[in-house]
Coordinates of C-alpha atoms in Angstrom, one line a residue:
X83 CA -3.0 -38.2 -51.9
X84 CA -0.2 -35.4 -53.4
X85 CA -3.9 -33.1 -53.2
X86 CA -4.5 -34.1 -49.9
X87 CA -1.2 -33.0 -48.8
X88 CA -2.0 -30.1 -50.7
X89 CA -5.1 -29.2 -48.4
X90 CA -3.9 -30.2 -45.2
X91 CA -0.7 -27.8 -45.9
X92 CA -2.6 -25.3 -46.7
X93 CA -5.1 -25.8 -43.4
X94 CA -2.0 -25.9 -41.3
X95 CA -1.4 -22.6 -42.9
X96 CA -4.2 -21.0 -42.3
X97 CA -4.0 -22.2 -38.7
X98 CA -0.8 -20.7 -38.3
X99 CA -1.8 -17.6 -40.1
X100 CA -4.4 -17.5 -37.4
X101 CA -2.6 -18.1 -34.3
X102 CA -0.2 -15.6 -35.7
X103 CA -3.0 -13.2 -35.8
X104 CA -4.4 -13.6 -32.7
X105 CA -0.8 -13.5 -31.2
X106 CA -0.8 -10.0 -33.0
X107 CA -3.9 -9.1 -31.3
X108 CA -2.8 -10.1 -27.8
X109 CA 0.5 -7.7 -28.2
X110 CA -1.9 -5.3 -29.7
X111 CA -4.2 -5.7 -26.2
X112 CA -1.5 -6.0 -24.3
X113 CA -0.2 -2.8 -25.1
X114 CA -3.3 -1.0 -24.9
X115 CA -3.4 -2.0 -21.1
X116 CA -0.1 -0.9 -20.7
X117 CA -0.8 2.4 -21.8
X118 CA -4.1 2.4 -19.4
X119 CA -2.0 1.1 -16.5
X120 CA 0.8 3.3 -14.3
X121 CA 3.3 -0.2 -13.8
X122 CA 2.5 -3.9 -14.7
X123 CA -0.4 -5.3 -12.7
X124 CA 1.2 -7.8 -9.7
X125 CA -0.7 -11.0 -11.1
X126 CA 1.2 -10.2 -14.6
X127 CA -0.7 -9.4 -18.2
X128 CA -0.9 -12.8 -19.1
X129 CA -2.1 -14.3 -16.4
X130 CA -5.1 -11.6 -16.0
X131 CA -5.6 -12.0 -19.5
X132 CA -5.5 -15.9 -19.2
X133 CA -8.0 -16.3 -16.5
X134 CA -9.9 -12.9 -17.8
X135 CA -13.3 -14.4 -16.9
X136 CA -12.7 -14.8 -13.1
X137 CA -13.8 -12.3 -11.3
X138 CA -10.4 -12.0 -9.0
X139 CA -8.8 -11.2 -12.5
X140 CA -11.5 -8.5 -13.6
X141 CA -11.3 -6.8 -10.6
X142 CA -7.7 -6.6 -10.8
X143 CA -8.0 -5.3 -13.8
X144 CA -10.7 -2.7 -13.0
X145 CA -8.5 -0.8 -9.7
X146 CA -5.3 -0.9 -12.1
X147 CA -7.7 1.1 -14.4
X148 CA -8.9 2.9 -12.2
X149 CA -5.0 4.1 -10.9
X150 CA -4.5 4.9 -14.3
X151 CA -7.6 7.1 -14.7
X152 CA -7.3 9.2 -11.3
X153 CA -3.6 9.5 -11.3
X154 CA -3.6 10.7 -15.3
X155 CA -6.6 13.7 -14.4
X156 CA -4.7 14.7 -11.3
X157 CA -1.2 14.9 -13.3
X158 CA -2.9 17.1 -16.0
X159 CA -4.3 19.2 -13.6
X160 CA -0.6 19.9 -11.8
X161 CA 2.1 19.6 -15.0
X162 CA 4.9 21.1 -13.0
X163 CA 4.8 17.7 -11.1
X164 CA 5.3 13.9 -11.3
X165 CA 4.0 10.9 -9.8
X166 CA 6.7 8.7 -8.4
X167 CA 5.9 5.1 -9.2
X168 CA 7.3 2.6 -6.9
X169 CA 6.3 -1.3 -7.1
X170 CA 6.5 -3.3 -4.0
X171 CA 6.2 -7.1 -3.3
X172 CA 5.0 -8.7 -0.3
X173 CA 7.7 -12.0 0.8
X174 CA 4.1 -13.3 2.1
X175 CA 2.0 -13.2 -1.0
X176 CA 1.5 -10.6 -3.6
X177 CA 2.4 -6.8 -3.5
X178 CA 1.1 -3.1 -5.1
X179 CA 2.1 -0.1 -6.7
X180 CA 2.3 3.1 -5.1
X181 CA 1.8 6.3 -7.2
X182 CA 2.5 9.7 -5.1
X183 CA 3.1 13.1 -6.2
X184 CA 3.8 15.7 -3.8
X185 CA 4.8 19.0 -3.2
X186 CA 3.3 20.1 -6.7
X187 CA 1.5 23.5 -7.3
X188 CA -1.6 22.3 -6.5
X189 CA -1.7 19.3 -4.8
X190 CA 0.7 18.8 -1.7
X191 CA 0.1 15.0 -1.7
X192 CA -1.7 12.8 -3.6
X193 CA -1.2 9.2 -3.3
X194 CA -3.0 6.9 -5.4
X195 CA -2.6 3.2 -4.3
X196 CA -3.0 -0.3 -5.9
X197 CA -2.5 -3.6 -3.5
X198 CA -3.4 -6.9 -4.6
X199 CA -2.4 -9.4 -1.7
X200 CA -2.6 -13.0 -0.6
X201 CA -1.9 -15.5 1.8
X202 CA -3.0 -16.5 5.5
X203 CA -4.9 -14.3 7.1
X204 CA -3.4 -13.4 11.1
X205 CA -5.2 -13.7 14.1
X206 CA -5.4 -10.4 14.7
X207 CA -7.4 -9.7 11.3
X208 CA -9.5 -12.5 11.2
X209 CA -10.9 -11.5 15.2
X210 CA -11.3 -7.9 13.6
X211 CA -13.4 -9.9 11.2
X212 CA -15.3 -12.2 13.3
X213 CA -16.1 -8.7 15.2
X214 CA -18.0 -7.6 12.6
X215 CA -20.2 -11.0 11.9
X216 CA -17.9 -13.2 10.0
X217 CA -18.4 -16.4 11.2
X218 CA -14.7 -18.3 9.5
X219 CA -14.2 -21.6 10.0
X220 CA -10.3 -21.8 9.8
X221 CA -8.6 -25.3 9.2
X222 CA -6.0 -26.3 11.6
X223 CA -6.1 -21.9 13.0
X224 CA -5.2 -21.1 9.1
X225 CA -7.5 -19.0 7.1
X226 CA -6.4 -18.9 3.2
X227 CA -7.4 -15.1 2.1
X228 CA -6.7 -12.9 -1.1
X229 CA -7.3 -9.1 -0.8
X230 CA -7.2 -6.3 -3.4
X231 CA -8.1 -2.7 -3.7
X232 CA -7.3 0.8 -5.1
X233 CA -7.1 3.4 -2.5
X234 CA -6.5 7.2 -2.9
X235 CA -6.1 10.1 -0.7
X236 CA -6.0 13.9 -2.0
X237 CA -4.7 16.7 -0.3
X238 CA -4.8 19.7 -2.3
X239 CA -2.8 23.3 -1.3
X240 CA -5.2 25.7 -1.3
X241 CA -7.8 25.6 1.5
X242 CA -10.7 26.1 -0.7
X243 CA -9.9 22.6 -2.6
X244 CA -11.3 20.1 -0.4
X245 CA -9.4 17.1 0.0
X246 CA -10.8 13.6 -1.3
X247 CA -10.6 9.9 -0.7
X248 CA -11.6 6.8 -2.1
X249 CA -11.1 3.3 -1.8
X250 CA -12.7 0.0 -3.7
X251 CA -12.1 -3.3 -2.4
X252 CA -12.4 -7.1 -3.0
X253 CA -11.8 -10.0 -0.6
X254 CA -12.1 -13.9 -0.6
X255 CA -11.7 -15.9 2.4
X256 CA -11.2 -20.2 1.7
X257 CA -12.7 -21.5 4.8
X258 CA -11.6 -25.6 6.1
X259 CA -14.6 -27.2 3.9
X260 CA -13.1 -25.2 0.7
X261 CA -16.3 -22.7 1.1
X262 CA -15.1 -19.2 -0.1
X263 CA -16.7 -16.3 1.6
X264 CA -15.9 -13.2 -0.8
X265 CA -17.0 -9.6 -0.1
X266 CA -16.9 -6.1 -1.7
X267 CA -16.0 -2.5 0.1
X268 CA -15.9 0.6 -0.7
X269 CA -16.5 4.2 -1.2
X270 CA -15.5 7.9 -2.0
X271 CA -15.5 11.2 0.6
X272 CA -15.3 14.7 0.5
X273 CA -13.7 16.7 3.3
X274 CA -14.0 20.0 2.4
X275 CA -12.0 22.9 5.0
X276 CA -15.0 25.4 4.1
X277 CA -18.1 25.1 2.8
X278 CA -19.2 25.1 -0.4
X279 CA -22.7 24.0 -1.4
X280 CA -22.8 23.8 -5.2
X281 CA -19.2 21.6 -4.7
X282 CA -21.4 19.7 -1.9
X283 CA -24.3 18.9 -4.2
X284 CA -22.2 18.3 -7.4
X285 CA -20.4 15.9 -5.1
X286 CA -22.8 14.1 -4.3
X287 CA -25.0 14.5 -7.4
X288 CA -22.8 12.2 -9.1
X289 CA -22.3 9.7 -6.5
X290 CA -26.1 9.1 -6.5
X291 CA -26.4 9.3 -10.4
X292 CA -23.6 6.0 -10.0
X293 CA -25.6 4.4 -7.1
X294 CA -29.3 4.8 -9.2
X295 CA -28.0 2.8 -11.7
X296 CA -28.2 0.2 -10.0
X297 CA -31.1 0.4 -7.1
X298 CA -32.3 3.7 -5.6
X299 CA -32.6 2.7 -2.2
X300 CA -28.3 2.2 -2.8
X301 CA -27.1 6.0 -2.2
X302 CA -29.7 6.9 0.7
X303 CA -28.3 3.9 2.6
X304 CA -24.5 4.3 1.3
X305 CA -24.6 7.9 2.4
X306 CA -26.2 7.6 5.6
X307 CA -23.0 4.4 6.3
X308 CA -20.6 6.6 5.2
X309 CA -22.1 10.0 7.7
X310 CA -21.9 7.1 10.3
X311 CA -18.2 5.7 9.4
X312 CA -16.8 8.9 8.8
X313 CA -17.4 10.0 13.0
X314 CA -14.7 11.4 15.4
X315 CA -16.4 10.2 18.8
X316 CA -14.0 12.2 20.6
X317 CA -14.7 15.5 18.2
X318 CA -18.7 15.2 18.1
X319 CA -18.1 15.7 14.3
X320 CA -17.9 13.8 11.2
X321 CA -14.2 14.3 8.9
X322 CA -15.9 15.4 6.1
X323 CA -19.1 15.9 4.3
X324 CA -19.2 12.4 3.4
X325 CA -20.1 11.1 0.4
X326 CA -20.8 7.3 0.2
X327 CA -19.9 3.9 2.1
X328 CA -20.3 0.6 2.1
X329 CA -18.6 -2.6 3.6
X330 CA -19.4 -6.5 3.6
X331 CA -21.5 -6.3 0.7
X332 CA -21.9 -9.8 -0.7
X333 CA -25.5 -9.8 -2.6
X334 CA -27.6 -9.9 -4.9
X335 CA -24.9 -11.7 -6.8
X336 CA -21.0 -11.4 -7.2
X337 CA -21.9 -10.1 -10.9
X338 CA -23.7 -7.7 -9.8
X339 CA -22.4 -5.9 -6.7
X340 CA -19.4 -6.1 -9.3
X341 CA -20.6 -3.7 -11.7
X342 CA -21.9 -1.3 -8.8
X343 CA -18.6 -1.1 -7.6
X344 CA -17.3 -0.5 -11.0
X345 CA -19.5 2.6 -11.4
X346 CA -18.6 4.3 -8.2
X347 CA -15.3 3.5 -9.6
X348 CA -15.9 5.8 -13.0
X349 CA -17.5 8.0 -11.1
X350 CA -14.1 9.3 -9.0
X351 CA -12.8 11.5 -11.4
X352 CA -16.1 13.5 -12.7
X353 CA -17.6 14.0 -8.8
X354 CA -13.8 15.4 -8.0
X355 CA -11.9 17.3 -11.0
X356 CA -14.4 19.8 -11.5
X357 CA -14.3 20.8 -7.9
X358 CA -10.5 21.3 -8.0
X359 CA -10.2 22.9 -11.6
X360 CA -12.9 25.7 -10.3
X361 CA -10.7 26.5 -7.3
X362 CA -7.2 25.7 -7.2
X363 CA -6.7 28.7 -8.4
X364 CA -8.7 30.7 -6.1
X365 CA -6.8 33.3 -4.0
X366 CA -6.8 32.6 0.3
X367 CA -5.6 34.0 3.3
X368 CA -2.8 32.9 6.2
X369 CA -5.9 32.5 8.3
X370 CA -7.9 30.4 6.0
X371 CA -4.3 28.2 5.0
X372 CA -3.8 27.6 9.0
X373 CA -7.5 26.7 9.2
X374 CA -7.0 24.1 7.0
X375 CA -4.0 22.7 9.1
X376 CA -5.8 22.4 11.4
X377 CA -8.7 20.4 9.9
X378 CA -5.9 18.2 8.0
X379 CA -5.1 17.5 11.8
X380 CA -8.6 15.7 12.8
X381 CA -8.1 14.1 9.4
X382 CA -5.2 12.6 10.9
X383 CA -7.0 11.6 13.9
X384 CA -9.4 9.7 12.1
X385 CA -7.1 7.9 10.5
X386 CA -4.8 7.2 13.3
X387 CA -7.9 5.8 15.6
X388 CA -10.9 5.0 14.0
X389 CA -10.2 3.9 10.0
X390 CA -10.7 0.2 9.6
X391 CA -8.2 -0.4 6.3
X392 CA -5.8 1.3 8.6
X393 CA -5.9 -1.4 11.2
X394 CA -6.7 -4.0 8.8
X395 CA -3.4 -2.8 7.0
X396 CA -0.8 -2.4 10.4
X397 CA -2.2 -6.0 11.5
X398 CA -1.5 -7.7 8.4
X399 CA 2.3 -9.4 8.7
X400 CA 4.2 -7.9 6.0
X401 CA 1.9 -4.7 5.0
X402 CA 4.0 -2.1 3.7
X403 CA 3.8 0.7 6.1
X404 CA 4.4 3.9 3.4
X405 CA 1.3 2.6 1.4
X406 CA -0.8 2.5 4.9
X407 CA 0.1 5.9 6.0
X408 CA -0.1 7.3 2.7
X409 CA -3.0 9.0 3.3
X410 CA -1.8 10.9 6.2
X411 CA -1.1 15.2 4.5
X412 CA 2.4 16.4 4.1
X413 CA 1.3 19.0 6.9
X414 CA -0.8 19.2 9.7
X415 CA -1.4 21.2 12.9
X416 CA -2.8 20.9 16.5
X417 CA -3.4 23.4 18.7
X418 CA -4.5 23.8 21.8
X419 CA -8.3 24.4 22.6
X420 CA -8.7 26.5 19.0
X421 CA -12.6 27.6 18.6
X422 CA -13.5 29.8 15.5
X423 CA -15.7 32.8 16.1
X424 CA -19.4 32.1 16.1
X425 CA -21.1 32.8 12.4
X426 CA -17.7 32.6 10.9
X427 CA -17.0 30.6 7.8
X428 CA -15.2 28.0 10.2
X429 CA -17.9 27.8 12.1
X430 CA -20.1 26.8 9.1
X431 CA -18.3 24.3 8.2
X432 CA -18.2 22.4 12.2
X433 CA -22.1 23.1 11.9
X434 CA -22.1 20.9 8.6
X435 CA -19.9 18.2 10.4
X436 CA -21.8 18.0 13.7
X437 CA -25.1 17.5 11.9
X438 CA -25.0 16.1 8.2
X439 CA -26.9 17.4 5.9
X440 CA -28.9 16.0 2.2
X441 CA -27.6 17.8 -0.6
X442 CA -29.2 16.5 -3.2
X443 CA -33.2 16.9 -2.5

């Protein structure tokens, strides 16, 4: 009996031992995502890490990673400046962190967002939704939803850094049976204020390498959406010189549309940085700089009229409007009835816009 004692103190030990272990282990992960992160993730460490095999949770994890990533290779690039990290909550459900720099040497603003929100989803949205196809079935007019993304917008200072956005999104709708309709969203774009081919095909080199991965027919259809998305009716011309987009996508299986959208996700920083390290430091003109106010200016006006996380964001009650408009440049320009002269370099670029081009066969 005094022997059995014995063993089961020393089994309670080694359990103890064990636990304490792993509890070392935890703080030892913990503080590895930390360090990856720019602020705490909204759902909290422990809860991510408690329900780690949902995929709500890994995708969580994956944009605060992703933050981290872009907004750490854009601070190295510009030392003299800082991101300002600012945490917001949402009385509704949920909130986000915002990371901006601006006014450094070489980017004017950059705005790297993270918002993980939840709810009921309003009126207004879910019509935008059932618009596109959705067919909800809401229980007594409410519709349960939980949406979360990381979103970026870069607008360098000199004119021959083009600017860049991307944004990677997933959202769950609980309809009245209990049904959950989930979907994933996303892509990355180049809008360039003069042309530059070996940027263009570099560009979009590396999207495709991230789309092949996973099925070849992914980046001919994803960059042929995002030529269509990207269109200012009322200009005849597309923002940029696209890259890839995609919306609504909710096969072959949550898993795997999953880890597509976590490749186009690694592949932000190496389709961007080089661009920016092999010209920020390129010399320009007063000419070329008001050029590229005002190309920032239809950038505006895409954003203003046609950009659907835009309206998504102003119709959803509580949305923080600073994140929404984030993307909007520090400066911009219109003026009145401005054409470049014919076989100029701005008018290479408007020829690009008007009729997209394949740079990578």
């Amino acid at each position: 009996g005094a022997l059995g004692g014995v063993g089961l103190g020393l089994w309670r030990w080694q359990q103890a031992a064990m636990a304490a272990s792993e509890g070392d282990e935890d703080e030892k992960e913990e503080e590895e995502l930390r360090q990856r992160f720019m602020a705490p993730p909204v759902s909290g460490l422990r809860e991510l890490r408690r329900r780690r095999r949902e995929l709500r949770s890994r995708m969580e994890l994956l944009i605060m990673e992703t933050q981290g990533e872009v907004c750490r290779a854009l601070a190295a690039l510009d030392p003299g400046a800082a991101f300002a990290v600012d945490t917001w909550e949402r009385k509704e459900g949920g909130g986000g962190i915002s990371c901006v720099l601006q006014d450094g040497e070489v980017f004017e603003k950059a705005g790297v967002n993270v918002s993980v929100v939840f709810g009921l989803l309003s009126e207004e949205a879910a019509r935008q939704m059932r618009s596109r196809g959705k067919s909800l079935k809401a229980k007594d007019g409410k519709l349960p939803f939980c949406a979360m993304g990381v979103s970026s917008v870069i607008h360098p200072k000199n004119p021959h850094v083009p600017t860049m956005h991307f944004n990677y999104r997933y959202f769950e709708i609980e309809e009245a049976d209990g049904t959950k309709q989930w979907w994933f969203g996303g892509g990355t774009d180049l809008t360039p204020t003069y042309l530059n081919e070996e940027d263009a095909v570099h560009f979009h080199k590396t999207l495709k390498e991230a789309c092949d991965k996973h099925d070849l027919k992914l980046y001919p259809k994803y960059k042929k959406w995002c030529d269509d998305y990207f269109y200012i009716k009322h200009r005849g011309e597309r923002r940029g010189i696209g890259g890839i987009f995609f919306d609504d996508v909710d096969s072959p299986s949550k898993e795997e549309v999953f880890q597509f959208v976590k490749s186009c996700a690694k592949a932000v920083v190496p389709c961007y940085i080089p661009i920016v390290k092999r010209h920020c430091h390129d010399s320009f003109t007063p000419e070329e700089k008001l050029w590229q106010q005002l190309r920032r200016g239809r950038y505006v006006e895409f954003n203003l009229v046609y950009d659907r996380g835009t309206k998504f964001g102003l119709l959803t009650p509580g949305s923080r409007i600073e994140s929404i408009l984030m993307s909007l440049p520090l400066t911009a320009r219109w003026e009145y009835m401005h054409t470049p002269p014919e076989s100029s370099k701005e008018a290479e670029i408007l020829e690009v816009l008007r009729n997209p081009k394949d740079w990578v066969h």
